[in-house]
Coordinates of C-alpha atoms in Angstrom, one line a residue:
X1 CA 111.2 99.7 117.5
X2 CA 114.7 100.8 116.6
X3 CA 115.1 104.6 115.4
X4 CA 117.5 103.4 112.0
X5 CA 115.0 100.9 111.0
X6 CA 112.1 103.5 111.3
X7 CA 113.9 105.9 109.3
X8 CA 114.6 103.8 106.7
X9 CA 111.4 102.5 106.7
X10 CA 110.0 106.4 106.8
X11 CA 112.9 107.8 104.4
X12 CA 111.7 105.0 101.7
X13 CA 107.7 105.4 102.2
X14 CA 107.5 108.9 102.7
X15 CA 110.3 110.6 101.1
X16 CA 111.6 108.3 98.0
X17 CA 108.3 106.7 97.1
X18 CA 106.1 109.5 98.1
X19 CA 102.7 110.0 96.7
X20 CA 100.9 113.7 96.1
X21 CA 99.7 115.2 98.8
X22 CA 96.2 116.9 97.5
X23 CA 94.8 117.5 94.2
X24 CA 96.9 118.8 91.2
X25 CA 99.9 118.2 92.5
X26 CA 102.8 115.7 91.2
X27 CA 105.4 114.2 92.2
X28 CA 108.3 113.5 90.1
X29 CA 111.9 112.0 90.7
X30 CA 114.3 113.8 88.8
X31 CA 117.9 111.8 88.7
X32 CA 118.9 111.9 92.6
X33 CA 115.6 114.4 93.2
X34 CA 112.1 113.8 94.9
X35 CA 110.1 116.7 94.5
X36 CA 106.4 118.1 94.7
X37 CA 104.8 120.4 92.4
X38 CA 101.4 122.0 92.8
X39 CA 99.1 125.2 93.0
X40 CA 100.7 127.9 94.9
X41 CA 98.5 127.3 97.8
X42 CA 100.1 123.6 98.3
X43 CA 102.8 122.5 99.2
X44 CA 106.3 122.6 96.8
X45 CA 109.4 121.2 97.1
X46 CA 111.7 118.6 97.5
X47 CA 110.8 115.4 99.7
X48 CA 114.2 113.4 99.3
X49 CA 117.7 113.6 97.9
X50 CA 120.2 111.3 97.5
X51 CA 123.3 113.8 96.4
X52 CA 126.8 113.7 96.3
X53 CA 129.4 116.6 96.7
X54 CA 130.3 117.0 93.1
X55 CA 126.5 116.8 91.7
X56 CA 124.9 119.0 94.8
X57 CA 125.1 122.5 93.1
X58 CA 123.9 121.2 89.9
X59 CA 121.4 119.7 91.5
X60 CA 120.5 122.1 93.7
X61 CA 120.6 125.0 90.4
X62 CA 118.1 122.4 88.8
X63 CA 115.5 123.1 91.0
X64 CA 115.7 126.6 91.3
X65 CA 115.3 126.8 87.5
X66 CA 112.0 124.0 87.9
X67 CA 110.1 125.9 90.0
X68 CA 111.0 129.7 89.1
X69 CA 109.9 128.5 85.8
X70 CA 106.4 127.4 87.6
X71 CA 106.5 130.7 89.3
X72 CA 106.4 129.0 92.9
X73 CA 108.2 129.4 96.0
X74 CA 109.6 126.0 97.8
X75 CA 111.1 124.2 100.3
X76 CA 113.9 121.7 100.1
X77 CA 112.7 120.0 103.6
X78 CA 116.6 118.8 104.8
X79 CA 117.3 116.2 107.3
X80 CA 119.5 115.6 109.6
X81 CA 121.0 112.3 108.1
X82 CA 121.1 113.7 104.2
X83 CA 124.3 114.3 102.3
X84 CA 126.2 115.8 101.5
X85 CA 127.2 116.6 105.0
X86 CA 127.6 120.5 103.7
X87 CA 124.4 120.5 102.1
X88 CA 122.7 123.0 104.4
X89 CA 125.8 125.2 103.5
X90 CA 125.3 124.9 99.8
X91 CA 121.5 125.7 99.9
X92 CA 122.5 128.5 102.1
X93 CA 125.2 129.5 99.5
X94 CA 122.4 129.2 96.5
X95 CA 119.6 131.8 98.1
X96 CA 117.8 129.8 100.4
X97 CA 116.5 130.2 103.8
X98 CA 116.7 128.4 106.7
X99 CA 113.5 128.0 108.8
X100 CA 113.4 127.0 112.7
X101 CA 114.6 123.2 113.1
X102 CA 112.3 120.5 114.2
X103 CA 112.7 116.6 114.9
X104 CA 111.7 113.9 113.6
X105 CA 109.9 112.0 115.8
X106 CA 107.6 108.4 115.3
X107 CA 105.8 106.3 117.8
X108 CA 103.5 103.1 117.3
X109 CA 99.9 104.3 117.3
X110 CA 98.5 101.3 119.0
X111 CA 100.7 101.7 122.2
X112 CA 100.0 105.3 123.1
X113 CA 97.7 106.4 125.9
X114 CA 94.4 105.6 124.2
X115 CA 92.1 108.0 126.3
X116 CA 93.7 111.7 127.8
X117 CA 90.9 113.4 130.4
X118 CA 90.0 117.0 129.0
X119 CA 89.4 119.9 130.7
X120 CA 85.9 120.7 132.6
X121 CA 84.1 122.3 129.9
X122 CA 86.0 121.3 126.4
X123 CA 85.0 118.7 123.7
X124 CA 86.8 117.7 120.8
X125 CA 84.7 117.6 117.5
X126 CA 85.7 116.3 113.9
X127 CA 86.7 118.7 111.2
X128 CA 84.1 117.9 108.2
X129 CA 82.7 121.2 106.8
X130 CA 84.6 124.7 106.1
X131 CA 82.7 126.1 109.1
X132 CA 85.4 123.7 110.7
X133 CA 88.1 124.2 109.0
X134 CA 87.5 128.1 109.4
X135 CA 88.3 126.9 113.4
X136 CA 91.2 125.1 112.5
X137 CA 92.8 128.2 110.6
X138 CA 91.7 130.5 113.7
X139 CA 93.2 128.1 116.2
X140 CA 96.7 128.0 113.8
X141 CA 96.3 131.6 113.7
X142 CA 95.9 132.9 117.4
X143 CA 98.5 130.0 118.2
X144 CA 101.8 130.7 115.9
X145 CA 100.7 134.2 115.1
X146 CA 101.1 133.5 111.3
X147 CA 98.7 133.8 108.3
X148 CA 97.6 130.2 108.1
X149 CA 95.0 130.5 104.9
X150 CA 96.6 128.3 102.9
X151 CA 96.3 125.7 105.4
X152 CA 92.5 126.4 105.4
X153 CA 92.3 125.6 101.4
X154 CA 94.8 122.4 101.6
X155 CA 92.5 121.5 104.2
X156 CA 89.4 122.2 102.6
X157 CA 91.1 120.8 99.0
X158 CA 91.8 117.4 100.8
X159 CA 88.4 117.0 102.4
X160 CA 86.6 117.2 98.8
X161 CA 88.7 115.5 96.8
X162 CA 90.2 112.6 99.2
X163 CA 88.7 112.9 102.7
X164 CA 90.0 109.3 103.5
X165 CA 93.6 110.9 103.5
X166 CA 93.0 113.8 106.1
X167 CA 91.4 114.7 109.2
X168 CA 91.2 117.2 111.6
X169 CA 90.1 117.9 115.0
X170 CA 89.0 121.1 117.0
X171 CA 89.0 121.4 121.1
X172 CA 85.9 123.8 121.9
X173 CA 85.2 125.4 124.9
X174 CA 82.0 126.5 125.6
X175 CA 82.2 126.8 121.6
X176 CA 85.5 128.6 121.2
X177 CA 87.7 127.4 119.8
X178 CA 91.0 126.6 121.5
X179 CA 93.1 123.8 120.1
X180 CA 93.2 122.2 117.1
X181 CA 95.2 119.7 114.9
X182 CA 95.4 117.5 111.8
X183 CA 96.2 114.2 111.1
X184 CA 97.7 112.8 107.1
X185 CA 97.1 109.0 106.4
X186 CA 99.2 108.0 103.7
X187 CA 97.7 105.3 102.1
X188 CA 99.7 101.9 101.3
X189 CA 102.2 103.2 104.3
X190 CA 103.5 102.1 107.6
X191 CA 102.9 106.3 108.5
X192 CA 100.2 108.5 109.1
X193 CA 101.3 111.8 110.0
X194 CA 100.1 114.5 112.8
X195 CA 100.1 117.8 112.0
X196 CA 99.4 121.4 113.1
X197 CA 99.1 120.5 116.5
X198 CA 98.5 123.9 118.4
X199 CA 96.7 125.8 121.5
X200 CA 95.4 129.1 121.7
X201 CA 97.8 130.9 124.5
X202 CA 95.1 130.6 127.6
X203 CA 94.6 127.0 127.6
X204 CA 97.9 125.6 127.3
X205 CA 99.4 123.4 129.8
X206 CA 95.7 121.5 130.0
X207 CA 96.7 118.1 128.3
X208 CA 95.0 119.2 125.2
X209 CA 98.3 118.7 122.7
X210 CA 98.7 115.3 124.3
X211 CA 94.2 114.7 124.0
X212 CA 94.8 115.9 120.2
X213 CA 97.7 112.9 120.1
X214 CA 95.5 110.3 121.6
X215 CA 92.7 111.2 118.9
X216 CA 94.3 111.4 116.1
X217 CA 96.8 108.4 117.3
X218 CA 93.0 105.6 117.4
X219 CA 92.3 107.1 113.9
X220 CA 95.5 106.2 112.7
X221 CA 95.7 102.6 113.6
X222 CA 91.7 101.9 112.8
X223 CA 92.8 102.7 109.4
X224 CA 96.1 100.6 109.4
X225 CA 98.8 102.7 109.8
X226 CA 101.3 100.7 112.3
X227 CA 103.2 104.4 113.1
X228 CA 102.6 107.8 114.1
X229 CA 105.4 110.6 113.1
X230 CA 105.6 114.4 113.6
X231 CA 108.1 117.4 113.2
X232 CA 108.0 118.2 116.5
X233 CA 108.9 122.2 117.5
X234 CA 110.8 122.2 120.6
X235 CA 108.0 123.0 122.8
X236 CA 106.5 119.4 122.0
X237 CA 109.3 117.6 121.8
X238 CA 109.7 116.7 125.5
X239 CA 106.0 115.9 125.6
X240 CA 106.4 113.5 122.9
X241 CA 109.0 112.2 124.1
X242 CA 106.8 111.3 127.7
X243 CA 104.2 109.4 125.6
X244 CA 106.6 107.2 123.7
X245 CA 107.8 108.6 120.6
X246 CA 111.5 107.7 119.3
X247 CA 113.9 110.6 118.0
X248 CA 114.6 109.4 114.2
X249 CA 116.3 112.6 112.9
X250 CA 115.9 116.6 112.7
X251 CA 114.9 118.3 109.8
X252 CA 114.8 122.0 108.6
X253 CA 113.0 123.6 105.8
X254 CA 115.2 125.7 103.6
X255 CA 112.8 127.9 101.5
X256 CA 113.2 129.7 98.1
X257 CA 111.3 132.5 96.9
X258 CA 112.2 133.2 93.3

């Protein structure tokens, strides 16, 4: 694998010819624009640019005015390798807000460790009804300390309306739950994508991020998808790194609440 052919195959699939992510949302190209629109519980904003310095700020004003006009808050997800090379600057300049960085990070799901031991005592069981998805939410929540609900209804939207795009997976023990994590196919793509990976405090440094990897890694290439990726936080980065996965970018949300 070589990271610039990845991106480009990731920057094309996922970002310029991206499809919606859950039910009622679209998503539209707008001149140099790929952006995401949907109920306020999903997730908005903009997948991919391809801007220039003298069109940025027009650009940039234009979806300001698109989604205050929706009433919605958004994201302009920026990577590393998009320009303008002051682009961050500009959407800084504009109102927005930028978020913690992560990396972009890809591996091929067939070559990673296909079986991680758990700990004594833990199981990992598929996410299928809200009672699950209630452990996935409780996991996010006790993990990042954040209010995580509207993962809980994407969750539970994607499960009714397209459960061959998503799945999720909850580490019990002795029926508490303690780790948890999704995984996104993309369908007609090289990608499927892991997400939410997280562990309760008091049980990390078990192998359970890199078990939820290996499970959600088999699911992926049963159902076709060739590559893995993830935004990985600096705390999994190195662990990523250890099972394989190639550094492709970074990437920082810049959010706007109107």
């Amino acid at each position: 694998m070589e990271p610039q052919h990845l991106r480009d195959l990731y920057d094309r699939q996922l970002r310029r010819e991206a499809r919606p992510d859950g039910p009622g949302c679209r998503v539209e190209r707008v001149g140099p624009v790929v952006r995401q629109t949907g109920p306020a519980h999903a997730w908005n904003g903009v997948l991919w640019s391809g801007l220039d310095a003298p069109g940025a700020d027009a650009a940039i004003a234009g979806q300001i005015d698109h989604y205050r006009a929706a009433g919605l808050a958004f994201e302009w997800k920026l990577y590393g390798h998009d320009g303008p090379a002051d682009l961050a600057d500009r959407l800084i300049a504009a109102g927005f807000t930028a978020e913690e960085p992560e990396t972009l990070m890809a591996a091929e799901a067939a070559a990673l460790p296909g079986d991680v031991p758990l700990p004594e005592g833990v199981e990992l069981r598929a996410v299928t009804d809200e009672a699950g998805v209630r452990q996935v939410v409780e996991v996010h929540e006790r993990a990042f300390g954040t209010d995580s609900s509207h993962i809980g209804r994407q969750l539970l939207d994607r499960l009714a309306a397209d459960p061959d795009t998503v799945t999720a997976v909850v580490a019990l023990a002795a029926g508490e739950p303690v780790s948890a994590a999704r995984l996104e196919l993309c369908p007609g793509t090289d990608f499927a994508g892991l997400w939410g990976g997280g562990t309760v405090e008091a049980w990390r440094g078990r192998g359970l991020y890199r078990a939820l990897v290996a499970y959600r890694a088999r699911i992926a290439a049963a159902r076709g998808h060739r590559y893995v990726q993830v935004d990985a936080a600096d705390t999994s980065r190195p662990i990523l790194q250890r099972l394989g996965f190639l550094t492709l970018s970074t990437t920082t949300p810049y959010t706007y609440t109107p």
